[in-house]
CSV table of C-alpha atoms in Angstrom, one decimal:
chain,number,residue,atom,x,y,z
A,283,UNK,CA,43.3,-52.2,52.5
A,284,UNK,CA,44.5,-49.0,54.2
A,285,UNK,CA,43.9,-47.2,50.9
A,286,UNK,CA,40.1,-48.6,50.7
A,287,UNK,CA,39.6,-47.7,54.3
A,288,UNK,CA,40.3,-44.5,53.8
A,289,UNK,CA,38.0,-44.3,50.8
A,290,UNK,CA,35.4,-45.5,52.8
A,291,UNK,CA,35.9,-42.9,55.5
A,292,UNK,CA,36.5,-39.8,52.8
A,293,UNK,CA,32.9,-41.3,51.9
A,294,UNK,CA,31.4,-41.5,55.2
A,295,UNK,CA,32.5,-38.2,55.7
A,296,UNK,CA,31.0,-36.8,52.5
A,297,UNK,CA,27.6,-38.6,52.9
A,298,UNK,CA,27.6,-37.0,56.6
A,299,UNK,CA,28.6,-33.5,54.9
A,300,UNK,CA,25.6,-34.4,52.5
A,301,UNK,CA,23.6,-35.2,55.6
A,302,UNK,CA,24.4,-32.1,57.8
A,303,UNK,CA,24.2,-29.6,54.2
A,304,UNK,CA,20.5,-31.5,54.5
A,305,UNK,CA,19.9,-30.7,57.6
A,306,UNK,CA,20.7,-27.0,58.3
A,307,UNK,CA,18.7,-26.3,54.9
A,308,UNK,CA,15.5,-27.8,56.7
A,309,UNK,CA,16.5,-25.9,60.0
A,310,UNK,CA,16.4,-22.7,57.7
A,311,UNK,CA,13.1,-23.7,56.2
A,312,UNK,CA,11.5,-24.7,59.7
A,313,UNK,CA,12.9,-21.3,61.3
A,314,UNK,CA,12.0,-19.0,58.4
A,315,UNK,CA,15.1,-17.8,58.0
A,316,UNK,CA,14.9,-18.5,54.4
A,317,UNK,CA,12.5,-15.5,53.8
A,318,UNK,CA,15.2,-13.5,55.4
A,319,UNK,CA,17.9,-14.4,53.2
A,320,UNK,CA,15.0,-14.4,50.2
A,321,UNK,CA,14.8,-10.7,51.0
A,322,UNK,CA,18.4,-9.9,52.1
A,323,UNK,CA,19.2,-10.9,48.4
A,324,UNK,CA,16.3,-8.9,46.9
A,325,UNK,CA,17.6,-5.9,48.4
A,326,UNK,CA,21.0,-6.2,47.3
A,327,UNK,CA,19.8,-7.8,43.4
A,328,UNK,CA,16.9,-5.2,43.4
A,329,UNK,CA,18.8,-2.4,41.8
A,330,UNK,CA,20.6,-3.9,38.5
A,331,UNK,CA,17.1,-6.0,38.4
A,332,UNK,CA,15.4,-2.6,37.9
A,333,UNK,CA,17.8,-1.9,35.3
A,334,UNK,CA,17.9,-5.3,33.5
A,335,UNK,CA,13.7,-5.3,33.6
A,336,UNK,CA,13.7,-1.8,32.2
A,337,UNK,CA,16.2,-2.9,29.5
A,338,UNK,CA,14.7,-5.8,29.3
A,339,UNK,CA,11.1,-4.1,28.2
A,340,UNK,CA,13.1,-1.7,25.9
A,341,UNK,CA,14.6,-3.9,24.0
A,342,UNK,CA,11.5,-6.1,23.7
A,343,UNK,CA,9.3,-3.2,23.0
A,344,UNK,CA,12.0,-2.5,20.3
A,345,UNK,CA,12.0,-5.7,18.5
A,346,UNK,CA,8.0,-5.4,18.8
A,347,UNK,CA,8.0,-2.4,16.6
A,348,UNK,CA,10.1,-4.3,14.1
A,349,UNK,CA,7.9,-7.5,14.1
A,350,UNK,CA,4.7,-5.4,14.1
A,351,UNK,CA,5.3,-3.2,11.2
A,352,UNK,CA,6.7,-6.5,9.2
A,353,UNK,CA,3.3,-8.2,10.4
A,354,UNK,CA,1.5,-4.8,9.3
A,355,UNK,CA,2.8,-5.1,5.8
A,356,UNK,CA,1.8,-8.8,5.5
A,357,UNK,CA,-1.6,-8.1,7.4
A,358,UNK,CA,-1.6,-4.8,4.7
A,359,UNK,CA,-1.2,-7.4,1.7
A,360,UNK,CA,-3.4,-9.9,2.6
A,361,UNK,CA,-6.2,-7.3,2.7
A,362,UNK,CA,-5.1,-5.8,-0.3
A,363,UNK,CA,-5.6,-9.4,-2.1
A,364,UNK,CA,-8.9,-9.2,-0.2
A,365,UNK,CA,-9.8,-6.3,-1.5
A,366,UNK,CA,-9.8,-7.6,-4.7
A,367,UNK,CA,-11.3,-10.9,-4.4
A,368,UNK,CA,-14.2,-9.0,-3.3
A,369,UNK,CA,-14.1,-6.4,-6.1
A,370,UNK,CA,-14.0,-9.2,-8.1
A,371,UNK,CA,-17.3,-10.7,-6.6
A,372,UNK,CA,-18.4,-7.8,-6.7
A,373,UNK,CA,-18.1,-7.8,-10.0
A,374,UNK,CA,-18.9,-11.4,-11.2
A,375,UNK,CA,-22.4,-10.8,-9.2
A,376,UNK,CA,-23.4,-7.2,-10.6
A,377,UNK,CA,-23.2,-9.0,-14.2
A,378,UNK,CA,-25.2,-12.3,-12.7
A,379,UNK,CA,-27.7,-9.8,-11.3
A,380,UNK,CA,-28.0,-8.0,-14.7
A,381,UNK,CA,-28.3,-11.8,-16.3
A,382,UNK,CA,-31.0,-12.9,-13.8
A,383,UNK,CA,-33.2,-9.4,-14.7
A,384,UNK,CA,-33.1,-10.0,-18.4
A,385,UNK,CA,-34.4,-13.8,-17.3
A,386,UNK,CA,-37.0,-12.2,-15.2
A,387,UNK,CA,-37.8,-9.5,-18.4
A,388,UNK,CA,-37.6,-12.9,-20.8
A,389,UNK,CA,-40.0,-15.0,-18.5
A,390,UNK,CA,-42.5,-12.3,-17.8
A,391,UNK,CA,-42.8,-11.5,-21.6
A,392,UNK,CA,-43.7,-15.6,-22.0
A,393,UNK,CA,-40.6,-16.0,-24.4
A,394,UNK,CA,-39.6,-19.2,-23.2
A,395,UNK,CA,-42.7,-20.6,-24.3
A,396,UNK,CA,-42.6,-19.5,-28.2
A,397,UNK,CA,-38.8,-20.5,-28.5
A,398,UNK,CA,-35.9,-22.4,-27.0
A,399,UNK,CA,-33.7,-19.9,-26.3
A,400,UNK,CA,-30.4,-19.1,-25.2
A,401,UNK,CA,-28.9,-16.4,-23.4
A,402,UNK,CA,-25.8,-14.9,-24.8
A,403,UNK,CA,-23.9,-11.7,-24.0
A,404,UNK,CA,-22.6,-8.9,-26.4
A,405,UNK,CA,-18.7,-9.1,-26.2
A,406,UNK,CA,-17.7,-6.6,-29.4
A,407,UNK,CA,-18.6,-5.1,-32.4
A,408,UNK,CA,-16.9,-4.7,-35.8
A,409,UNK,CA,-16.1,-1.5,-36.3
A,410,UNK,CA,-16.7,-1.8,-40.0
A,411,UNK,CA,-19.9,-3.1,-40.2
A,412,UNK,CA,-23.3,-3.8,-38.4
A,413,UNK,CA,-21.6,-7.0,-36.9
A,414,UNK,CA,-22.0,-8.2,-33.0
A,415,UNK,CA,-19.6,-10.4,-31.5
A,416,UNK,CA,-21.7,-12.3,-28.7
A,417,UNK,CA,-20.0,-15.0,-26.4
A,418,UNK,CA,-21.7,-18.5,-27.2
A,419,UNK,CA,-20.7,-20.4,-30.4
A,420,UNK,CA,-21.4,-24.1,-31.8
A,421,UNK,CA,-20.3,-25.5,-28.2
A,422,UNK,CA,-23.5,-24.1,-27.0
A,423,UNK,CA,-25.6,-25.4,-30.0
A,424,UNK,CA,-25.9,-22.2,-32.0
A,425,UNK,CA,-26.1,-22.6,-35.8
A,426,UNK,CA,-25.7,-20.2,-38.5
A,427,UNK,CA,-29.1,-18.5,-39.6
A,428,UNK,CA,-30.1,-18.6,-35.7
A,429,UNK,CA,-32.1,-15.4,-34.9
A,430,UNK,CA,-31.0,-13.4,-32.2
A,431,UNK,CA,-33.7,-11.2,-30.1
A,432,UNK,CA,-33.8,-9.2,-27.3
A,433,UNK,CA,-35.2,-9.8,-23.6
A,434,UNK,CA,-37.9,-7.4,-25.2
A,435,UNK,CA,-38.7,-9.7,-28.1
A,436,UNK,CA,-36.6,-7.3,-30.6
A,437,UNK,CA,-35.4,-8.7,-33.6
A,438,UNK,CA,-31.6,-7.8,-33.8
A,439,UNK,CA,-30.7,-9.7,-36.3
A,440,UNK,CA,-29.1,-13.3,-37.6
A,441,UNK,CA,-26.1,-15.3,-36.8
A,442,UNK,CA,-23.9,-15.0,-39.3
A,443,UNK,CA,-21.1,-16.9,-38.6
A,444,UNK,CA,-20.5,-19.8,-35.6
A,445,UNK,CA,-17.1,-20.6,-33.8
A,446,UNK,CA,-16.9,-23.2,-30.9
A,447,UNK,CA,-16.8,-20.0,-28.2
A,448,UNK,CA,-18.7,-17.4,-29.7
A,449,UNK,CA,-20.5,-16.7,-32.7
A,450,UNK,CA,-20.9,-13.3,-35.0
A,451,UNK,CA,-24.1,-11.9,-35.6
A,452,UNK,CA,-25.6,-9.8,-38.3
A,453,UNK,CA,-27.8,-6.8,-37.6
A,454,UNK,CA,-31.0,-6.1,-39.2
A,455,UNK,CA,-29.4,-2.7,-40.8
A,456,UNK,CA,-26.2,-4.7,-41.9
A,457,UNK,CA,-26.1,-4.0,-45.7
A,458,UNK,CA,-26.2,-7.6,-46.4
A,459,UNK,CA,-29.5,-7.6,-44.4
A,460,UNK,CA,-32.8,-8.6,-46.3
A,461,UNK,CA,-35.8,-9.6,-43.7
A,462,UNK,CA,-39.5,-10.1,-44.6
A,463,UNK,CA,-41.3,-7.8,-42.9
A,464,UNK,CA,-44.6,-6.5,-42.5
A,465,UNK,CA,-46.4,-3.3,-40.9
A,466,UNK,CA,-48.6,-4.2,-37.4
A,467,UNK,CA,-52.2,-3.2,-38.8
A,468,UNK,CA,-55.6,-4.5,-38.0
A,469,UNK,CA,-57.5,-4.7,-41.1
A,470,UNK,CA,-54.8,-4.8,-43.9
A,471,UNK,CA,-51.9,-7.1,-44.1
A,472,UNK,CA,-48.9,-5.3,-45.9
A,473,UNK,CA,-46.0,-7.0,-46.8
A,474,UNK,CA,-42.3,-5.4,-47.6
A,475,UNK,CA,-38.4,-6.2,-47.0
A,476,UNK,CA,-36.5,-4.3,-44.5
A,477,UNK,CA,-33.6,-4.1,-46.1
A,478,UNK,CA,-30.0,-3.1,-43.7
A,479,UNK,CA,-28.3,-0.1,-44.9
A,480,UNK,CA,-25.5,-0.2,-42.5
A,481,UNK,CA,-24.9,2.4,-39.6
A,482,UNK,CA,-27.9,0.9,-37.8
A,483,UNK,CA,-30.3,1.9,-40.4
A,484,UNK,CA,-33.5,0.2,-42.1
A,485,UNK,CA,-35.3,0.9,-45.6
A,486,UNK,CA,-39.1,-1.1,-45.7
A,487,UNK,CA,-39.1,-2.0,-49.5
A,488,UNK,CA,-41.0,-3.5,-52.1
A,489,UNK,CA,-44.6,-1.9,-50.4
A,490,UNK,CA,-46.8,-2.1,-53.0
A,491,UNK,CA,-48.4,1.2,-54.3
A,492,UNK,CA,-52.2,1.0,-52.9
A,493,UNK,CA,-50.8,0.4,-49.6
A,494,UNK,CA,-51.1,3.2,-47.3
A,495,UNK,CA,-48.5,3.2,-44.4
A,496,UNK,CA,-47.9,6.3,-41.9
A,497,UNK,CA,-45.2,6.9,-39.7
A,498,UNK,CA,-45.7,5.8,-36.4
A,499,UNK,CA,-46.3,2.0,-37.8
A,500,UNK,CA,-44.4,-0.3,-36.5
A,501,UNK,CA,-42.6,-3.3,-38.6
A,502,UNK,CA,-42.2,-7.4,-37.2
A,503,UNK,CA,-41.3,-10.4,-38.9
A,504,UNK,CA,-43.6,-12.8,-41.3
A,505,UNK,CA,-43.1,-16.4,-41.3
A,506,UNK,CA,-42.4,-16.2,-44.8
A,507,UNK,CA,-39.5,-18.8,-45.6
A,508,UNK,CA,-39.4,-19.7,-42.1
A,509,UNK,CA,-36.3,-17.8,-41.6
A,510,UNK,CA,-37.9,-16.4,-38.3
A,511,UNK,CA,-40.8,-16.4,-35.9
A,512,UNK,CA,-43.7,-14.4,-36.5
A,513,UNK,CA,-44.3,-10.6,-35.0
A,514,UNK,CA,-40.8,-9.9,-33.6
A,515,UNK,CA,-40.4,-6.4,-33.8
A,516,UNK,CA,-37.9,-4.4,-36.2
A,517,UNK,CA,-38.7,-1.2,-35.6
A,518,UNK,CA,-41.1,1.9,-36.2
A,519,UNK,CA,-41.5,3.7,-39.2
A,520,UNK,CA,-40.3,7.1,-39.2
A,521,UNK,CA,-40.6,8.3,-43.0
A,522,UNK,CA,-42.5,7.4,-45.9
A,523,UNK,CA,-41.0,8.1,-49.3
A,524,UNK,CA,-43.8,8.2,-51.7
A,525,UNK,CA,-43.1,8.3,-55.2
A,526,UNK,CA,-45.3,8.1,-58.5
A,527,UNK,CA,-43.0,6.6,-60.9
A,528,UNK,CA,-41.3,3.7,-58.9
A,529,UNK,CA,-43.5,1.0,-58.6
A,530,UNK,CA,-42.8,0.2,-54.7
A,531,UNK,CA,-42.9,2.5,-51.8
A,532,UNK,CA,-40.2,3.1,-49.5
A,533,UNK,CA,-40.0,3.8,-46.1
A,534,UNK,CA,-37.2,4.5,-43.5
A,535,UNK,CA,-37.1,2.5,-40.3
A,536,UNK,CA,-35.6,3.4,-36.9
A,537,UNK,CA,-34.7,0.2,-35.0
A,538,UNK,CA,-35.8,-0.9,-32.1
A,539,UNK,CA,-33.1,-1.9,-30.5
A,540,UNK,CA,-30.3,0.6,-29.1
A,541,UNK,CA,-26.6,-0.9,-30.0
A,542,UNK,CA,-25.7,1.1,-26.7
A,543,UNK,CA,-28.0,-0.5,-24.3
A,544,UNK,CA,-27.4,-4.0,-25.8
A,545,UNK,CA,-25.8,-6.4,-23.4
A,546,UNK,CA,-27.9,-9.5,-22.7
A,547,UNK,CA,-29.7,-11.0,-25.7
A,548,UNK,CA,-31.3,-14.6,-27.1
A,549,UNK,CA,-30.2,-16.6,-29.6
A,550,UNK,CA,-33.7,-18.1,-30.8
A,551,UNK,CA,-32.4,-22.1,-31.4
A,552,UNK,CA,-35.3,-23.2,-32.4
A,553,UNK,CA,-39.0,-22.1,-32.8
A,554,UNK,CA,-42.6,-23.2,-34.0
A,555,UNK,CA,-42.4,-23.0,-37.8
B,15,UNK,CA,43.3,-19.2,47.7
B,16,UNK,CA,42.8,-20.3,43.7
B,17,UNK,CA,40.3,-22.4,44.5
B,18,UNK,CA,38.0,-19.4,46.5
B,19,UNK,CA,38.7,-16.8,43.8
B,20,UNK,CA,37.6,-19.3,41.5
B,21,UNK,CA,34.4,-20.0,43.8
B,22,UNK,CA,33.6,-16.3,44.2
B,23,UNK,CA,34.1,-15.5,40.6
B,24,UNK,CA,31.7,-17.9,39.5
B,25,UNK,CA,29.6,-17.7,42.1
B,26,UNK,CA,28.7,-13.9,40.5
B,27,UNK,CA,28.9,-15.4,37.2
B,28,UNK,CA,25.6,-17.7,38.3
B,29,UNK,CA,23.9,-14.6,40.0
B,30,UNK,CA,23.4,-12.4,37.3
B,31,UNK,CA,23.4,-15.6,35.1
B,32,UNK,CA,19.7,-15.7,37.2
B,33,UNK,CA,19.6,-12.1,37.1
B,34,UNK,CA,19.6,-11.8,33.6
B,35,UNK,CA,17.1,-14.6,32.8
B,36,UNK,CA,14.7,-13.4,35.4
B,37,UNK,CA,14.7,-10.1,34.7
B,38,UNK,CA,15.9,-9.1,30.8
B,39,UNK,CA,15.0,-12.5,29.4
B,40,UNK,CA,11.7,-12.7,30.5
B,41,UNK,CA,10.7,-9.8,28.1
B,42,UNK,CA,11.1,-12.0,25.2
B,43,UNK,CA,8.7,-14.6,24.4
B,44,UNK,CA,11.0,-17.0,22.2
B,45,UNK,CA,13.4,-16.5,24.8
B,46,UNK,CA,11.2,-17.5,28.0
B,47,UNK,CA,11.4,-21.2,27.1
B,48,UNK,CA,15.4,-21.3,27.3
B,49,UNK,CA,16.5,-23.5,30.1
B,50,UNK,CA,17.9,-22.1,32.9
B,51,UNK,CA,21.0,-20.5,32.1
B,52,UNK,CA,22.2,-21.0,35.8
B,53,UNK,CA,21.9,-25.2,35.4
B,54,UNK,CA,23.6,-25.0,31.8
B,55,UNK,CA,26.7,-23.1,33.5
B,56,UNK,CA,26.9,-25.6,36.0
B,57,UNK,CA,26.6,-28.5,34.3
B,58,UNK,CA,29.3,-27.1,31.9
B,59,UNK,CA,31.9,-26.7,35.2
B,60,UNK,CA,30.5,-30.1,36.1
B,61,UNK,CA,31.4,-32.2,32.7
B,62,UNK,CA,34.5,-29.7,32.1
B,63,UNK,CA,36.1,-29.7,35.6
B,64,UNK,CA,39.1,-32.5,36.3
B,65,UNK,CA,37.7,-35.8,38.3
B,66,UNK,CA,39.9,-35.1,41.5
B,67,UNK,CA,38.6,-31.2,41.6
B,68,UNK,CA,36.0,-30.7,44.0
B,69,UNK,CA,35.2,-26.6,42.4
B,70,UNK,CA,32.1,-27.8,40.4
B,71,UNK,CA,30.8,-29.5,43.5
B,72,UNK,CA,31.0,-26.6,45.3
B,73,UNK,CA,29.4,-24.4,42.8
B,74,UNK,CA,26.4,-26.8,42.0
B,75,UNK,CA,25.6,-26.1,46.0
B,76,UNK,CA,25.6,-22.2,45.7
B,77,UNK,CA,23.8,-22.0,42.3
B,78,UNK,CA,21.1,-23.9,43.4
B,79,UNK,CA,20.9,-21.7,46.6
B,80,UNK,CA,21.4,-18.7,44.6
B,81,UNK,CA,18.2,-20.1,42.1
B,82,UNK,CA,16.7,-21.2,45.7
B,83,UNK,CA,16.2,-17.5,46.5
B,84,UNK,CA,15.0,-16.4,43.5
B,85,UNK,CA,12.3,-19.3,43.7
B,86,UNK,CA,9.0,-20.3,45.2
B,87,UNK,CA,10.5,-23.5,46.2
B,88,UNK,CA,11.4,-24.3,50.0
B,89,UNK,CA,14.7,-23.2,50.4
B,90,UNK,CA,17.6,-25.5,49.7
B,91,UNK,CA,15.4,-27.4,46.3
B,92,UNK,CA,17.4,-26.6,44.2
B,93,UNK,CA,20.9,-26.6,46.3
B,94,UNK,CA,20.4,-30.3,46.8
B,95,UNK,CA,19.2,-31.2,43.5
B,96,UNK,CA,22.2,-29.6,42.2
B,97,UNK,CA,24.7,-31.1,44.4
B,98,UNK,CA,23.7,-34.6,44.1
B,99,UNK,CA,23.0,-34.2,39.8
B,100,UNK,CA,26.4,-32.8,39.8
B,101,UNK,CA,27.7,-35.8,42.0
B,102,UNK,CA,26.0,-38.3,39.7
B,103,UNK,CA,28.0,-36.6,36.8
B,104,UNK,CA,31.4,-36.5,38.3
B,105,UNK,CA,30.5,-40.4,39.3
B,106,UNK,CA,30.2,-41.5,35.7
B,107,UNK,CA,32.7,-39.5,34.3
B,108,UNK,CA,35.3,-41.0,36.2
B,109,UNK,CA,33.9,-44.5,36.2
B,110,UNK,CA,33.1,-44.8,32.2
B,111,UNK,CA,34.1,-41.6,30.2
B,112,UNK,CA,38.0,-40.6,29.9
B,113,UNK,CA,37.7,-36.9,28.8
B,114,UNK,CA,41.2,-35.4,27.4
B,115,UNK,CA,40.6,-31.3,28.8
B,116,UNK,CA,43.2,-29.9,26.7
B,117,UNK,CA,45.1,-26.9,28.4
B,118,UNK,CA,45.7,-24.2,26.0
């Protein structure tokens, strides 16, 4: 009992403590003495707080630099892949533009109504022959014997050979080349072969002797054998070989296409025979 | 005599406890959400201290003034808080939880 009592008072005395800690906390608050002490501390902190804020903004500034030029690098890669992305954009819509101005050429020039076409794009060349690698095969519904033209109606030549992806096409002045041809003229119709004779050359064959051709003439396709449409141009005739003895004439043919500029072209799928 | 070196020790310990977070700290933004060093410490003396030791008591009562004078609060906030938290701790420490404080 004695013990508890004097539990109880220790208590009693505490909570009054308590109470009377309370209580001259308030009286400091009600008096204002608090700013006083607020600023008697200040004063005495204000020195080594100067020095830890300085520090303080040191060593942040410090570790700043260090996160910056980590972020810098990042930022600098994430252009960088940017930068490329765009280049290759760039890129994908310089070649759509060139696409959508040989479609403009085709459809002013009417092609789409003489043939079904379909537009293909020169991806190679043999280097041993008059042979152009273009970039739609038998996926795309190309066959062998297709003729290819350009935006221009230019004959270039003939698929020779299909694959699923991209298909190989003959020129007119591959050597194993033989087109019916005739010469544009408005009274007389005369009829030859332009034969290929590799390196982008033509011969017009088989003329017959009482035909008289000039240079300056130019040469399209017959519909003879059905093999193509009619009047797509071959090419311009730039000599005449005349000769007494052989029974044909000859003439050389400059082509009208350029292998240089060729980029775009048609692969005539099917036209009015 | 202990018991007042003890007190005055870490009584400097909390002021440039506060000191440091209110002035270096600050500077660093991952660092500004770290709780108050000053309540860690004294919660630490609080839980550490022996039941019949009254040191941590004593302490919670002049941090809390300390952070009092360093705050916006009216004066005393934090003292009290502190006192009666640290009270609160001691109470259930030595009514449920038997700590063994080794002394080495």
């Amino acid at each position: 009992m004695i013990k508890s009592g004097f539990q109880l008072s220790k208590r009693i005395k505490f909570a009054i403590l308590l109470a009377a800690l309370a209580a001259i906390l308030l009286m400091i608050d009600y008096l204002g003495l608090d700013s006083r002490i607020k600023n008697a501390l200040f004063s005495v902190s204000s020195p080594l707080q100067n020095i830890l804020w300085e520090q303080g903004q040191k060593t942040n500034s410090f570790l700043e630099t260090i996160r910056e030029i980590g972020e810098i690098k990042k930022r600098s890669e994430e252009l960088e892949l940017k930068n490329q992305e765009l280049k290759a954009e760039i890129a994908r819509l310089n070649e759509l533009k060139g696409e959508n101005e040989t479609l403009r050429k085709a459809l002013n020039l009417g092609l789409e109504k003489e043939f079904q076409l379909l537009m293909a794009n020169v991806t190679g060349k043999d280097p041993f022959s008059d042979v152009l690698l273009i970039d739609k095969g038998s996926d795309n519904g190309i066959t062998v014997g297709s003729p290819v033209i350009t935006p221009e109606k230019v004959l270039i030549g003939l698929v020779q050979e299909v694959f699923p992806g991209f298909s190989r096409v003959s020129l007119l002045s591959d050597k194993k080349s033989l087109v019916s041809a005739q010469v544009q003229a408005e009274n007389e119709e005369i009829v030859g072969v332009a034969k290929g004779q590799g390196n982008f050359k033509i011969a017009f064959d088989l003329i017959p002797q009482d035909k008289k051709i000039r240079t300056g003439d130019l040469l399209v396709t017959t519909t003879l054998g059905n093999f193509f449409p009619k009047d797509l141009l071959i090419g311009e005739i730039v000599q005449v070989d005349e000769s007494d003895v052989k029974p044909f004439q000859t003439a050389q043919v400059k082509t009208a296409f350029d292998i240089e500029n060729l980029k775009a072209l048609f692969v005539i799928t099917d036209f009015k025979k | 005599m202990m018991a007042l070196k003890k007190i005055i020790v870490f009584s400097l310990i909390i002021y440039f406890l506060i000191l440091f977070q209110t002035s270096f700290l600050v500077h660093f933004v991952l660092l500004r959400y770290l709780p108050n060093l000053a309540v860690i410490f004294v919660l630490f003396l609080s839980i550490r201290e022996k039941p019949d030791e009254k040191t941590a008591l004593i302490m919670s009562f002049v941090g809390g003034l300390l952070l009092d004078a360093f705050s916006a609060k009216p004066f005393g906030f934090y003292a009290l808080i502190f006192l009666i938290t640290s009270l609160i701790i001691k109470f259930l420490l030595r009514k449920y939880i038997r700590l063994e404080i080794s002394k080495a």
